[in-house]
Amino acid sequence: MGFWKDAMKRRVSLEILAGGNDLNLTGKQMPAGIRSAVLIESDQRGEVVVQIPFLSKDIWLIDGIEWEESARRSGGKAAGGAIIGTVVAGPLGTIAGAAVGGRRRDNSKAYVYLINPATEEEVALHIRCTEKQYKEISTFM
């Protein structure tokens, strides 16, 4: 029963931009630093399991999350899409090609604050974070 219970827990993959080395409680050296981890829902509210590939799986207290929404459009891709759309489908293709080529690209980031329950030290992780990930992490608190 324990395996299935663990398999059903929600997981959020993190792309860590900064602060990942503070998660390394094992003391093992990582040549490039910690750039990815997985937050796993715990049985206790406010607790998460942080799984670091090839290193450890530790329990942390989640203290908060701050989300910085950011998106950008590529003018070059919009122009390229407009040209291809014009060639393929005429004037209406210009509009469709520009819309498809210039879609928004999500560049949002967040700070996730974790507390080490043993030392009570706080760690701030700067991560790449979509709105969906932000909402999922928020439910862990």
PDB file of C-alpha atoms in Angstrom:
ATOM      1  CA  MET A   1       0.000   0.000   0.000  1.00  0.00           C
ATOM      2  CA  GLY A   2       2.907   2.399   0.750  1.00  0.00           C
ATOM      3  CA  PHE A   3       4.213   2.303  -2.835  1.00  0.00           C
ATOM      4  CA  TRP A   4       0.846   3.253  -4.323  1.00  0.00           C
ATOM      5  CA  LYS A   5       0.299   5.964  -1.734  1.00  0.00           C
ATOM      6  CA  ASP A   6       3.672   7.519  -2.646  1.00  0.00           C
ATOM      7  CA  ALA A   7       2.984   7.156  -6.376  1.00  0.00           C
ATOM      8  CA  MET A   8      -0.280   9.091  -6.034  1.00  0.00           C
ATOM      9  CA  LYS A   9       1.340  12.144  -4.437  1.00  0.00           C
ATOM     10  CA  ARG A  10       1.543  15.303  -6.501  1.00  0.00           C
ATOM     11  CA  ARG A  11       4.977  16.210  -7.881  1.00  0.00           C
ATOM     12  CA  VAL A  12       6.308  19.438  -9.350  1.00  0.00           C
ATOM     13  CA  SER A  13       9.569  19.438 -11.318  1.00  0.00           C
ATOM     14  CA  LEU A  14      11.746  22.477 -10.682  1.00  0.00           C
ATOM     15  CA  GLU A  15      14.259  24.141 -12.978  1.00  0.00           C
ATOM     16  CA  ILE A  16      16.500  25.867 -10.446  1.00  0.00           C
ATOM     17  CA  LEU A  17      18.156  29.122 -11.483  1.00  0.00           C
ATOM     18  CA  ALA A  18      19.838  29.911  -8.134  1.00  0.00           C
ATOM     19  CA  GLY A  19      19.998  28.598  -4.580  1.00  0.00           C
ATOM     20  CA  GLY A  20      20.052  24.908  -5.448  1.00  0.00           C
ATOM     21  CA  ASN A  21      23.363  24.186  -3.725  1.00  0.00           C
ATOM     22  CA  ASP A  22      21.746  25.096  -0.388  1.00  0.00           C
ATOM     23  CA  LEU A  23      19.530  22.003  -0.766  1.00  0.00           C
ATOM     24  CA  ASN A  24      22.499  19.647  -0.669  1.00  0.00           C
ATOM     25  CA  LEU A  25      22.312  18.297   2.884  1.00  0.00           C
ATOM     26  CA  THR A  26      24.529  15.307   2.072  1.00  0.00           C
ATOM     27  CA  GLY A  27      27.674  17.378   1.559  1.00  0.00           C
ATOM     28  CA  LYS A  28      28.486  15.585  -1.708  1.00  0.00           C
ATOM     29  CA  GLN A  29      30.180  17.779  -4.298  1.00  0.00           C
ATOM     30  CA  MET A  30      28.252  18.572  -7.455  1.00  0.00           C
ATOM     31  CA  PRO A  31      30.494  19.934 -10.238  1.00  0.00           C
ATOM     32  CA  ALA A  32      27.833  22.055 -11.946  1.00  0.00           C
ATOM     33  CA  GLY A  33      25.635  22.708  -8.928  1.00  0.00           C
ATOM     34  CA  ILE A  34      22.052  21.615  -8.421  1.00  0.00           C
ATOM     35  CA  ARG A  35      19.904  22.743 -11.345  1.00  0.00           C
ATOM     36  CA  SER A  36      16.875  20.494 -10.974  1.00  0.00           C
ATOM     37  CA  ALA A  37      14.782  18.972  -8.219  1.00  0.00           C
ATOM     38  CA  VAL A  38      11.299  17.621  -7.654  1.00  0.00           C
ATOM     39  CA  LEU A  39       8.914  18.868  -4.964  1.00  0.00           C
ATOM     40  CA  ILE A  40       6.716  16.031  -3.729  1.00  0.00           C
ATOM     41  CA  GLU A  41       3.594  16.464  -1.644  1.00  0.00           C
ATOM     42  CA  SER A  42       4.018  15.201   1.929  1.00  0.00           C
ATOM     43  CA  ASP A  43       1.487  13.638   4.294  1.00  0.00           C
ATOM     44  CA  GLN A  44       1.769  16.688   6.573  1.00  0.00           C
ATOM     45  CA  ARG A  45       0.454  20.078   5.459  1.00  0.00           C
ATOM     46  CA  GLY A  46       3.318  22.538   4.998  1.00  0.00           C
ATOM     47  CA  GLU A  47       5.901  19.814   4.450  1.00  0.00           C
ATOM     48  CA  VAL A  48       7.385  18.798   1.116  1.00  0.00           C
ATOM     49  CA  VAL A  49       9.888  16.190   0.093  1.00  0.00           C
ATOM     50  CA  VAL A  50      12.650  17.646  -2.062  1.00  0.00           C
ATOM     51  CA  GLN A  51      14.151  15.005  -4.320  1.00  0.00           C
ATOM     52  CA  ILE A  52      17.495  15.904  -5.886  1.00  0.00           C
ATOM     53  CA  PRO A  53      18.548  13.577  -8.716  1.00  0.00           C
ATOM     54  CA  PHE A  54      21.404  11.257  -7.681  1.00  0.00           C
ATOM     55  CA  LEU A  55      21.780  12.939  -4.277  1.00  0.00           C
ATOM     56  CA  SER A  56      19.010  12.847  -1.715  1.00  0.00           C
ATOM     57  CA  LYS A  57      15.355  12.941  -0.793  1.00  0.00           C
ATOM     58  CA  ASP A  58      14.842  15.236   2.216  1.00  0.00           C
ATOM     59  CA  ILE A  59      11.862  16.691   4.048  1.00  0.00           C
ATOM     60  CA  TRP A  60      11.603  20.503   4.123  1.00  0.00           C
ATOM     61  CA  LEU A  61       8.989  22.926   5.421  1.00  0.00           C
ATOM     62  CA  ILE A  62       7.574  25.181   2.727  1.00  0.00           C
ATOM     63  CA  ASP A  63       7.482  28.769   3.961  1.00  0.00           C
ATOM     64  CA  GLY A  64       6.147  30.573   0.902  1.00  0.00           C
ATOM     65  CA  ILE A  65       6.321  31.301  -2.797  1.00  0.00           C
ATOM     66  CA  GLU A  66       6.565  34.599  -4.696  1.00  0.00           C
ATOM     67  CA  TRP A  67       5.750  34.511  -8.396  1.00  0.00           C
ATOM     68  CA  GLU A  68       7.079  36.971 -10.992  1.00  0.00           C
ATOM     69  CA  GLU A  69       4.976  36.711 -14.130  1.00  0.00           C
ATOM     70  CA  SER A  70       6.855  37.523 -17.318  1.00  0.00           C
ATOM     71  CA  ALA A  71       6.236  36.824 -20.974  1.00  0.00           C
ATOM     72  CA  ARG A  72       7.660  38.077 -24.237  1.00  0.00           C
ATOM     73  CA  ARG A  73       6.831  37.954 -27.891  1.00  0.00           C
ATOM     74  CA  SER A  74       9.311  37.463 -30.682  1.00  0.00           C
ATOM     75  CA  GLY A  75       8.989  40.137 -33.379  1.00  0.00           C
ATOM     76  CA  GLY A  76      11.323  38.215 -35.695  1.00  0.00           C
ATOM     77  CA  LYS A  77       9.257  35.046 -35.488  1.00  0.00           C
ATOM     78  CA  ALA A  78       6.063  37.047 -36.054  1.00  0.00           C
ATOM     79  CA  ALA A  79       7.547  38.590 -39.205  1.00  0.00           C
ATOM     80  CA  GLY A  80       8.750  35.186 -40.429  1.00  0.00           C
ATOM     81  CA  GLY A  81       5.317  33.697 -39.791  1.00  0.00           C
ATOM     82  CA  ALA A  82       3.666  36.575 -41.690  1.00  0.00           C
ATOM     83  CA  ILE A  83       5.911  36.031 -44.730  1.00  0.00           C
ATOM     84  CA  ILE A  84       5.298  32.280 -44.801  1.00  0.00           C
ATOM     85  CA  GLY A  85       1.564  32.827 -44.250  1.00  0.00           C
ATOM     86  CA  THR A  86       1.429  35.275 -47.169  1.00  0.00           C
ATOM     87  CA  VAL A  87       3.186  32.844 -49.509  1.00  0.00           C
ATOM     88  CA  VAL A  88       0.975  29.922 -48.518  1.00  0.00           C
ATOM     89  CA  ALA A  89      -2.455  31.538 -48.093  1.00  0.00           C
ATOM     90  CA  GLY A  90      -2.375  35.139 -49.305  1.00  0.00           C
ATOM     91  CA  PRO A  91      -3.491  38.157 -47.229  1.00  0.00           C
ATOM     92  CA  LEU A  92      -5.397  36.139 -44.623  1.00  0.00           C
ATOM     93  CA  GLY A  93      -2.342  33.924 -44.233  1.00  0.00           C
ATOM     94  CA  THR A  94      -0.322  37.033 -43.333  1.00  0.00           C
ATOM     95  CA  ILE A  95      -2.483  37.661 -40.277  1.00  0.00           C
ATOM     96  CA  ALA A  96      -2.582  34.004 -39.226  1.00  0.00           C
ATOM     97  CA  GLY A  97       1.162  33.556 -39.748  1.00  0.00           C
ATOM     98  CA  ALA A  98       1.994  36.640 -37.679  1.00  0.00           C
ATOM     99  CA  ALA A  99      -0.278  35.473 -34.858  1.00  0.00           C
ATOM    100  CA  VAL A 100       1.217  31.981 -34.757  1.00  0.00           C
ATOM    101  CA  GLY A 101       4.809  33.162 -35.139  1.00  0.00           C
ATOM    102  CA  GLY A 102       4.520  35.846 -32.456  1.00  0.00           C
ATOM    103  CA  ARG A 103       2.953  33.767 -29.686  1.00  0.00           C
ATOM    104  CA  ARG A 104       3.782  34.650 -26.108  1.00  0.00           C
ATOM    105  CA  ARG A 105       6.622  32.756 -24.521  1.00  0.00           C
ATOM    106  CA  ASP A 106       6.301  32.280 -20.755  1.00  0.00           C
ATOM    107  CA  ASN A 107       9.451  33.450 -18.937  1.00  0.00           C
ATOM    108  CA  SER A 108       7.932  33.573 -15.450  1.00  0.00           C
ATOM    109  CA  LYS A 109      10.058  32.906 -12.399  1.00  0.00           C
ATOM    110  CA  ALA A 110       9.424  32.420  -8.698  1.00  0.00           C
ATOM    111  CA  TYR A 111      11.152  32.306  -5.353  1.00  0.00           C
ATOM    112  CA  VAL A 112      10.289  29.261  -3.238  1.00  0.00           C
ATOM    113  CA  TYR A 113      11.195  29.571   0.435  1.00  0.00           C
ATOM    114  CA  LEU A 114      12.005  26.339   2.291  1.00  0.00           C
ATOM    115  CA  ILE A 115      13.017  25.783   5.904  1.00  0.00           C
ATOM    116  CA  ASN A 116      15.338  22.984   6.962  1.00  0.00           C
ATOM    117  CA  PRO A 117      13.480  21.417   9.936  1.00  0.00           C
ATOM    118  CA  ALA A 118      16.727  20.282  11.610  1.00  0.00           C
ATOM    119  CA  THR A 119      18.530  23.650  11.622  1.00  0.00           C
ATOM    120  CA  GLU A 120      15.568  26.007  11.014  1.00  0.00           C
ATOM    121  CA  GLU A 121      17.624  27.773   8.316  1.00  0.00           C
ATOM    122  CA  GLU A 122      15.681  29.216   5.371  1.00  0.00           C
ATOM    123  CA  VAL A 123      16.681  28.504   1.783  1.00  0.00           C
ATOM    124  CA  ALA A 124      15.436  30.620  -1.130  1.00  0.00           C
ATOM    125  CA  LEU A 125      15.237  28.856  -4.488  1.00  0.00           C
ATOM    126  CA  HIS A 126      14.953  30.991  -7.615  1.00  0.00           C
ATOM    127  CA  ILE A 127      13.156  28.833 -10.190  1.00  0.00           C
ATOM    128  CA  ARG A 128      11.604  29.050 -13.632  1.00  0.00           C
ATOM    129  CA  CYS A 129       7.892  28.727 -12.881  1.00  0.00           C
ATOM    130  CA  THR A 130       4.746  28.659 -15.006  1.00  0.00           C
ATOM    131  CA  GLU A 131       1.402  29.742 -13.609  1.00  0.00           C
ATOM    132  CA  LYS A 132       0.362  26.085 -13.367  1.00  0.00           C
ATOM    133  CA  GLN A 133       3.476  25.216 -11.319  1.00  0.00           C
ATOM    134  CA  TYR A 134       2.901  28.242  -9.086  1.00  0.00           C
ATOM    135  CA  LYS A 135      -0.661  27.137  -8.294  1.00  0.00           C
ATOM    136  CA  GLU A 136       0.473  23.557  -7.646  1.00  0.00           C
ATOM    137  CA  ILE A 137       3.277  24.604  -5.272  1.00  0.00           C
ATOM    138  CA  SER A 138       0.878  26.968  -3.486  1.00  0.00           C
ATOM    139  CA  THR A 139      -1.391  24.036  -2.599  1.00  0.00           C
ATOM    140  CA  PHE A 140       1.469  22.363  -0.703  1.00  0.00           C
ATOM    141  CA  MET A 141       1.428  25.094   1.965  1.00  0.00           C
TER     142      MET A 141
END
